[in-house]
PDB file of C-alpha atoms in Angstrom:
ATOM      1  CA  MET A1395     104.735 112.413  81.867  1.00  0.00           C
ATOM      2  CA  ARG A1396     104.298 112.180  85.698  1.00  0.00           C
ATOM      3  CA  ILE A1397     105.293 109.059  87.268  1.00  0.00           C
ATOM      4  CA  VAL A1398     106.034 108.110  90.820  1.00  0.00           C
ATOM      5  CA  LEU A1399     108.818 105.686  91.497  1.00  0.00           C
ATOM      6  CA  VAL A1400     108.278 103.033  94.489  1.00  0.00           C
ATOM      7  CA  GLY A1401     109.831 100.303  96.003  1.00  0.00           C
ATOM      8  CA  PRO A1402     111.605  98.509  99.203  1.00  0.00           C
ATOM      9  CA  PRO A1403     115.017  99.905  99.878  1.00  0.00           C
ATOM     10  CA  GLY A1404     117.546  97.901  97.853  1.00  0.00           C
ATOM     11  CA  ALA A1405     115.241  97.630  94.802  1.00  0.00           C
ATOM     12  CA  GLY A1406     117.046 100.056  92.659  1.00  0.00           C
ATOM     13  CA  LYS A1407     114.822 102.886  92.400  1.00  0.00           C
ATOM     14  CA  GLY A1408     117.722 105.666  93.057  1.00  0.00           C
ATOM     15  CA  THR A1409     119.673 103.791  89.388  1.00  0.00           C
ATOM     16  CA  GLN A1410     116.604 102.796  87.529  1.00  0.00           C
ATOM     17  CA  ALA A1411     115.166 106.958  88.580  1.00  0.00           C
ATOM     18  CA  SER A1412     118.325 108.854  86.776  1.00  0.00           C
ATOM     19  CA  ARG A1413     118.066 106.072  83.910  1.00  0.00           C
ATOM     20  CA  LEU A1414     114.083 105.775  83.495  1.00  0.00           C
ATOM     21  CA  ALA A1415     114.072 109.667  83.629  1.00  0.00           C
ATOM     22  CA  GLU A1416     116.978 110.436  81.356  1.00  0.00           C
ATOM     23  CA  LYS A1417     115.300 108.154  78.767  1.00  0.00           C
ATOM     24  CA  LEU A1418     111.589 109.862  79.148  1.00  0.00           C
ATOM     25  CA  ARG A1419     113.708 113.620  79.120  1.00  0.00           C
ATOM     26  CA  ILE A1420     112.078 114.293  82.389  1.00  0.00           C
ATOM     27  CA  PRO A1421     113.937 115.270  85.401  1.00  0.00           C
ATOM     28  CA  HIS A1422     114.191 113.365  88.238  1.00  0.00           C
ATOM     29  CA  ILE A1423     113.123 114.690  91.482  1.00  0.00           C
ATOM     30  CA  SER A1424     114.758 112.735  94.516  1.00  0.00           C
ATOM     31  CA  THR A1425     113.458 113.621  98.174  1.00  0.00           C
ATOM     32  CA  GLY A1426     117.080 113.332  99.436  1.00  0.00           C
ATOM     33  CA  ASP A1427     118.483 115.671  96.432  1.00  0.00           C
ATOM     34  CA  LEU A1428     115.611 117.841  97.361  1.00  0.00           C
ATOM     35  CA  PHE A1429     116.539 118.037 101.345  1.00  0.00           C
ATOM     36  CA  ARG A1430     120.114 118.295 100.554  1.00  0.00           C
ATOM     37  CA  ALA A1431     119.946 121.388  97.725  1.00  0.00           C
ATOM     38  CA  ASN A1432     117.510 123.324 100.513  1.00  0.00           C
ATOM     39  CA  ILE A1433     119.255 122.873 103.577  1.00  0.00           C
ATOM     40  CA  SER A1434     122.879 123.722 101.079  1.00  0.00           C
ATOM     41  CA  GLN A1435     121.005 126.747  99.607  1.00  0.00           C
ATOM     42  CA  GLN A1436     119.607 128.089 103.406  1.00  0.00           C
ATOM     43  CA  THR A1437     116.331 128.065 101.624  1.00  0.00           C
ATOM     44  CA  GLU A1438     113.426 128.680 104.479  1.00  0.00           C
ATOM     45  CA  LEU A1439     112.316 125.738 103.662  1.00  0.00           C
ATOM     46  CA  GLY A1440     115.599 123.919 104.253  1.00  0.00           C
ATOM     47  CA  LYS A1441     116.214 125.792 107.693  1.00  0.00           C
ATOM     48  CA  LEU A1442     113.183 124.583 108.921  1.00  0.00           C
ATOM     49  CA  ALA A1443     113.994 121.180 107.955  1.00  0.00           C
ATOM     50  CA  LYS A1444     117.335 121.406 109.397  1.00  0.00           C
ATOM     51  CA  SER A1445     116.010 122.582 112.352  1.00  0.00           C
ATOM     52  CA  TYR A1446     114.243 119.214 112.840  1.00  0.00           C
ATOM     53  CA  MET A1447     116.937 116.955 112.044  1.00  0.00           C
ATOM     54  CA  ASP A1448     119.377 118.922 114.260  1.00  0.00           C
ATOM     55  CA  ALA A1449     117.045 118.279 117.449  1.00  0.00           C
ATOM     56  CA  GLY A1450     116.679 114.445 116.179  1.00  0.00           C
ATOM     57  CA  ASN A1451     113.405 114.854 114.929  1.00  0.00           C
ATOM     58  CA  LEU A1452     111.385 113.626 111.818  1.00  0.00           C
ATOM     59  CA  VAL A1453     110.535 116.415 108.939  1.00  0.00           C
ATOM     60  CA  PRO A1454     107.351 117.228 109.422  1.00  0.00           C
ATOM     61  CA  ASP A1455     105.206 115.759 105.828  1.00  0.00           C
ATOM     62  CA  GLU A1456     103.980 119.602 105.293  1.00  0.00           C
ATOM     63  CA  VAL A1457     107.714 120.532 104.934  1.00  0.00           C
ATOM     64  CA  THR A1458     108.468 117.804 102.487  1.00  0.00           C
ATOM     65  CA  ILE A1459     105.251 118.026 100.993  1.00  0.00           C
ATOM     66  CA  ALA A1460     106.251 122.180 100.201  1.00  0.00           C
ATOM     67  CA  MET A1461     109.657 121.237  98.942  1.00  0.00           C
ATOM     68  CA  ALA A1462     108.371 118.734  96.643  1.00  0.00           C
ATOM     69  CA  LYS A1463     105.885 121.491  95.234  1.00  0.00           C
ATOM     70  CA  ASP A1464     108.417 124.347  94.830  1.00  0.00           C
ATOM     71  CA  ARG A1465     110.789 121.420  93.024  1.00  0.00           C
ATOM     72  CA  MET A1466     107.407 120.724  90.696  1.00  0.00           C
ATOM     73  CA  GLU A1467     106.834 124.264  89.217  1.00  0.00           C
ATOM     74  CA  GLN A1468     110.458 125.020  88.164  1.00  0.00           C
ATOM     75  CA  PRO A1469     110.385 125.423  84.158  1.00  0.00           C
ATOM     76  CA  ASP A1470     111.916 122.106  84.187  1.00  0.00           C
ATOM     77  CA  ALA A1471     109.350 120.418  85.549  1.00  0.00           C
ATOM     78  CA  GLU A1472     106.607 121.659  83.116  1.00  0.00           C
ATOM     79  CA  ASN A1473     106.084 118.531  80.618  1.00  0.00           C
ATOM     80  CA  GLY A1474     106.385 115.706  83.604  1.00  0.00           C
ATOM     81  CA  PHE A1475     108.645 114.355  86.383  1.00  0.00           C
ATOM     82  CA  LEU A1476     109.971 111.306  87.664  1.00  0.00           C
ATOM     83  CA  LEU A1477     109.435 111.552  91.854  1.00  0.00           C
ATOM     84  CA  ASP A1478     111.491 109.058  93.781  1.00  0.00           C
ATOM     85  CA  GLY A1479     110.763 108.892  97.811  1.00  0.00           C
ATOM     86  CA  PHE A1480     108.382 110.919  97.537  1.00  0.00           C
ATOM     87  CA  PRO A1481     105.392 110.454  98.464  1.00  0.00           C
ATOM     88  CA  ARG A1482     106.230 108.069 101.077  1.00  0.00           C
ATOM     89  CA  ASN A1483     102.939 107.648 102.967  1.00  0.00           C
ATOM     90  CA  VAL A1484      99.510 107.826 102.214  1.00  0.00           C
ATOM     91  CA  SER A1485      99.044 111.670 103.593  1.00  0.00           C
ATOM     92  CA  GLN A1486     101.827 112.739 101.334  1.00  0.00           C
ATOM     93  CA  ALA A1487      99.944 110.931  98.083  1.00  0.00           C
ATOM     94  CA  GLU A1488      97.015 112.776  99.192  1.00  0.00           C
ATOM     95  CA  ALA A1489      98.359 116.134  99.584  1.00  0.00           C
ATOM     96  CA  LEU A1490     100.333 115.122  95.994  1.00  0.00           C
ATOM     97  CA  ASP A1491      96.965 114.827  94.081  1.00  0.00           C
ATOM     98  CA  GLU A1492      95.855 118.060  95.489  1.00  0.00           C
ATOM     99  CA  VAL A1493      98.821 119.829  94.042  1.00  0.00           C
ATOM    100  CA  LEU A1494      98.539 118.106  90.987  1.00  0.00           C
ATOM    101  CA  GLU A1495      95.024 118.871  91.074  1.00  0.00           C
ATOM    102  CA  THR A1496      95.238 122.643  91.206  1.00  0.00           C
ATOM    103  CA  GLU A1497      97.408 122.693  87.956  1.00  0.00           C
ATOM    104  CA  ASP A1498      95.144 120.506  86.598  1.00  0.00           C
ATOM    105  CA  VAL A1499      97.187 117.379  85.496  1.00  0.00           C
ATOM    106  CA  LYS A1500      97.488 114.350  87.030  1.00  0.00           C
ATOM    107  CA  LEU A1501      99.851 110.887  87.348  1.00  0.00           C
ATOM    108  CA  ASP A1502     100.045 108.795  84.742  1.00  0.00           C
ATOM    109  CA  ALA A1503     101.698 105.786  86.747  1.00  0.00           C
ATOM    110  CA  VAL A1504     103.234 104.319  90.142  1.00  0.00           C
ATOM    111  CA  LEU A1505     105.733 102.050  88.837  1.00  0.00           C
ATOM    112  CA  ASP A1506     106.405  99.583  91.759  1.00  0.00           C
ATOM    113  CA  LEU A1507     109.724  97.796  91.755  1.00  0.00           C
ATOM    114  CA  GLU A1508     108.995  94.601  93.643  1.00  0.00           C
ATOM    115  CA  ALA A1509     112.022  92.364  95.031  1.00  0.00           C
ATOM    116  CA  PRO A1510     111.982  89.148  97.497  1.00  0.00           C
ATOM    117  CA  GLU A1511     112.739  90.941 100.662  1.00  0.00           C
ATOM    118  CA  GLU A1512     116.052  88.266 101.521  1.00  0.00           C
ATOM    119  CA  GLU A1513     117.105  89.593  98.228  1.00  0.00           C
ATOM    120  CA  VAL A1514     116.946  93.154  99.925  1.00  0.00           C
ATOM    121  CA  VAL A1515     118.250  92.277 102.395  1.00  0.00           C
ATOM    122  CA  LYS A1516     121.210  90.433 100.716  1.00  0.00           C
ATOM    123  CA  ARG A1517     121.739  93.920  98.244  1.00  0.00           C
ATOM    124  CA  ILE A1518     122.227  96.230 101.036  1.00  0.00           C
ATOM    125  CA  ALA A1519     124.087  94.383 103.514  1.00  0.00           C
ATOM    126  CA  GLY A1520     126.511  92.911 101.304  1.00  0.00           C
ATOM    127  CA  ARG A1521     127.337  96.356 100.343  1.00  0.00           C
ATOM    128  CA  ARG A1522     131.378  97.245 101.106  1.00  0.00           C
ATOM    129  CA  ILE A1523     132.840 100.955 100.543  1.00  0.00           C
ATOM    130  CA  CYS A1524     135.880 102.519 100.503  1.00  0.00           C
ATOM    131  CA  ARG A1525     137.240 104.660 103.322  1.00  0.00           C
ATOM    132  CA  ARG A1526     139.434 106.393 100.814  1.00  0.00           C
ATOM    133  CA  ASP A1527     136.787 107.405  98.086  1.00  0.00           C
ATOM    134  CA  SER A1528     132.803 106.406  98.780  1.00  0.00           C
ATOM    135  CA  ALA A1529     132.544 106.301  95.396  1.00  0.00           C
ATOM    136  CA  HIS A1530     134.561 102.970  95.108  1.00  0.00           C
ATOM    137  CA  VAL A1531     131.966 100.476  96.044  1.00  0.00           C
ATOM    138  CA  PHE A1532     131.773  96.825  96.210  1.00  0.00           C
ATOM    139  CA  HIS A1533     129.630  93.900  97.354  1.00  0.00           C
ATOM    140  CA  VAL A1534     130.759  90.617  98.715  1.00  0.00           C
ATOM    141  CA  THR A1535     128.793  88.179  96.556  1.00  0.00           C
ATOM    142  CA  TYR A1536     127.883  90.328  93.220  1.00  0.00           C
ATOM    143  CA  SER A1537     131.355  92.467  92.575  1.00  0.00           C
ATOM    144  CA  PRO A1538     134.016  91.141  95.402  1.00  0.00           C
ATOM    145  CA  PRO A1539     137.113  92.995  95.557  1.00  0.00           C
ATOM    146  CA  LYS A1540     140.412  91.057  94.855  1.00  0.00           C
ATOM    147  CA  GLN A1541     141.450  90.691  97.964  1.00  0.00           C
ATOM    148  CA  ALA A1542     139.004  90.782 100.744  1.00  0.00           C
ATOM    149  CA  GLY A1543     138.451  94.158 102.933  1.00  0.00           C
ATOM    150  CA  VAL A1544     140.599  95.867 100.151  1.00  0.00           C
ATOM    151  CA  CYS A1545     139.625  98.605  97.657  1.00  0.00           C
ATOM    152  CA  ASP A1546     140.890  97.444  94.013  1.00  0.00           C
ATOM    153  CA  VAL A1547     141.313 100.420  93.030  1.00  0.00           C
ATOM    154  CA  CYS A1548     142.951 102.761  95.479  1.00  0.00           C
ATOM    155  CA  GLY A1549     143.848 100.124  98.169  1.00  0.00           C
ATOM    156  CA  GLY A1550     141.663 101.998 100.613  1.00  0.00           C
ATOM    157  CA  GLU A1551     139.927  99.733 103.326  1.00  0.00           C
ATOM    158  CA  LEU A1552     136.355  98.430 102.798  1.00  0.00           C
ATOM    159  CA  TYR A1553     133.837  98.711 105.474  1.00  0.00           C
ATOM    160  CA  GLN A1554     130.115  98.099 105.861  1.00  0.00           C
ATOM    161  CA  ARG A1555     128.106 101.184 106.892  1.00  0.00           C
ATOM    162  CA  ASP A1556     126.067 101.113 109.620  1.00  0.00           C
ATOM    163  CA  ASP A1557     122.974 101.950 107.432  1.00  0.00           C
ATOM    164  CA  ASP A1558     123.926  98.266 105.527  1.00  0.00           C
ATOM    165  CA  SER A1559     124.075  96.262 108.857  1.00  0.00           C
ATOM    166  CA  GLU A1560     121.422  93.429 108.596  1.00  0.00           C
ATOM    167  CA  ASP A1561     119.646  94.500 111.771  1.00  0.00           C
ATOM    168  CA  THR A1562     118.968  98.328 110.450  1.00  0.00           C
ATOM    169  CA  VAL A1563     117.967  96.785 106.829  1.00  0.00           C
ATOM    170  CA  ARG A1564     115.292  94.971 108.557  1.00  0.00           C
ATOM    171  CA  LYS A1565     113.987  98.018 110.118  1.00  0.00           C
ATOM    172  CA  ARG A1566     114.023  99.781 107.298  1.00  0.00           C
ATOM    173  CA  LEU A1567     112.355  97.308 105.603  1.00  0.00           C
ATOM    174  CA  GLU A1568     109.284  97.479 108.733  1.00  0.00           C
ATOM    175  CA  VAL A1569     109.012 100.952 108.169  1.00  0.00           C
ATOM    176  CA  TYR A1570     108.645 100.518 104.174  1.00  0.00           C
ATOM    177  CA  HIS A1571     105.950  98.444 105.395  1.00  0.00           C
ATOM    178  CA  THR A1572     104.165 100.307 107.758  1.00  0.00           C
ATOM    179  CA  GLN A1573     104.414 103.704 105.911  1.00  0.00           C
ATOM    180  CA  THR A1574     105.321 103.435 102.324  1.00  0.00           C
ATOM    181  CA  GLU A1575     103.377 100.193 101.078  1.00  0.00           C
ATOM    182  CA  PRO A1576     100.224 101.198 101.898  1.00  0.00           C
ATOM    183  CA  ILE A1577     100.322 104.057  98.989  1.00  0.00           C
ATOM    184  CA  ILE A1578     100.355 101.099  96.673  1.00  0.00           C
ATOM    185  CA  ASP A1579      96.687 100.236  97.233  1.00  0.00           C
ATOM    186  CA  TYR A1580      95.993 103.927  97.255  1.00  0.00           C
ATOM    187  CA  TYR A1581      97.330 104.457  94.010  1.00  0.00           C
ATOM    188  CA  LYS A1582      96.131 100.982  92.778  1.00  0.00           C
ATOM    189  CA  THR A1583      92.393 102.282  93.058  1.00  0.00           C
ATOM    190  CA  GLN A1584      92.898 105.191  90.566  1.00  0.00           C
ATOM    191  CA  GLY A1585      94.383 102.169  88.363  1.00  0.00           C
ATOM    192  CA  LEU A1586      97.987 103.858  88.085  1.00  0.00           C
ATOM    193  CA  VAL A1587     100.473 101.060  89.666  1.00  0.00           C
ATOM    194  CA  VAL A1588     102.476  98.954  87.131  1.00  0.00           C
ATOM    195  CA  THR A1589     104.334  96.430  88.790  1.00  0.00           C
ATOM    196  CA  ILE A1590     108.138  96.150  87.756  1.00  0.00           C
ATOM    197  CA  ASN A1591     110.159  92.649  88.594  1.00  0.00           C
ATOM    198  CA  ALA A1592     113.428  94.817  89.590  1.00  0.00           C
ATOM    199  CA  MET A1593     115.268  91.318  89.531  1.00  0.00           C
ATOM    200  CA  GLY A1594     118.317  91.165  87.130  1.00  0.00           C
ATOM    201  CA  PRO A1595     120.742  93.010  85.447  1.00  0.00           C
ATOM    202  CA  VAL A1596     120.053  97.099  85.871  1.00  0.00           C
ATOM    203  CA  ASP A1597     119.823  97.372  81.729  1.00  0.00           C
ATOM    204  CA  GLU A1598     116.566  94.788  81.690  1.00  0.00           C
ATOM    205  CA  VAL A1599     115.205  96.264  84.679  1.00  0.00           C
ATOM    206  CA  THR A1600     114.959  99.501  82.855  1.00  0.00           C
ATOM    207  CA  GLY A1601     113.819  97.677  80.177  1.00  0.00           C
ATOM    208  CA  ARG A1602     110.751  96.112  81.885  1.00  0.00           C
ATOM    209  CA  ALA A1603     110.124  99.538  83.338  1.00  0.00           C
ATOM    210  CA  LEU A1604     109.738 101.230  79.745  1.00  0.00           C
ATOM    211  CA  GLU A1605     107.641  98.318  78.022  1.00  0.00           C
ATOM    212  CA  ALA A1606     105.578  98.622  80.670  1.00  0.00           C
ATOM    213  CA  LEU A1607     104.809 102.474  80.255  1.00  0.00           C
ATOM    214  CA  LYS A1608     104.199 101.509  76.598  1.00  0.00           C
ATOM    215  CA  ARG A1609     102.012  98.867  76.923  1.00  0.00           C
ATOM    216  CA  GLU A1610     100.348 101.195  79.491  1.00  0.00           C
ATOM    217  CA  GLY A1611      99.793 104.198  76.792  1.00  0.00           C
ATOM    218  CA  VAL A1612     101.930 106.389  78.962  1.00  0.00           C
ATOM    219  CA  GLU A1613     105.074 106.199  77.138  1.00  0.00           C
ATOM    220  CA  LYS A1614     104.554 106.493  73.443  1.00  0.00           C
TER     221      LYS A1614
END
């Protein structure tokens, strides 16, 4: 089973990718994890990616594609995988098709997590992280601390990351709309897109995704 997961920032892709991959017994291949692994292991691709990042430049598509190709060729991905964060644009989607074609396999589905833009902004901009332990995460609306600005767990100061400011979130959404959203139309022409309502409790969203895959004949 080979699945691509797409959706705007704040739609819950990372959470759903981990849960779905576990339930479907396929590896969760995250672009972020790929970069971190290659850089920490100082692979040739990692060194190349780091040279671009250190210079403040975007890592070229061909480097990202090569990392993804290498990961998809690992033994644990022989029977499938769930891609999260790749492909990020149409050229990467075309490259993925070429990689799969050489292996004589195809994608089974593209899960499109949908959430209203204002809800996405609210989800991310309301997030607060503990300075003492970044694993302690709160939300001003959905899971507020007992005392504003103070972590319930360890008493550390809660703060908003720069990446989580409303202005930054809206810029990230603009990038998503211009660069990543077009891959949905690309995959629609192949009849692969399955749209999932990403609103509501995490378990419910996971359940919707699994049911949709069953309806499409992807998940038995």
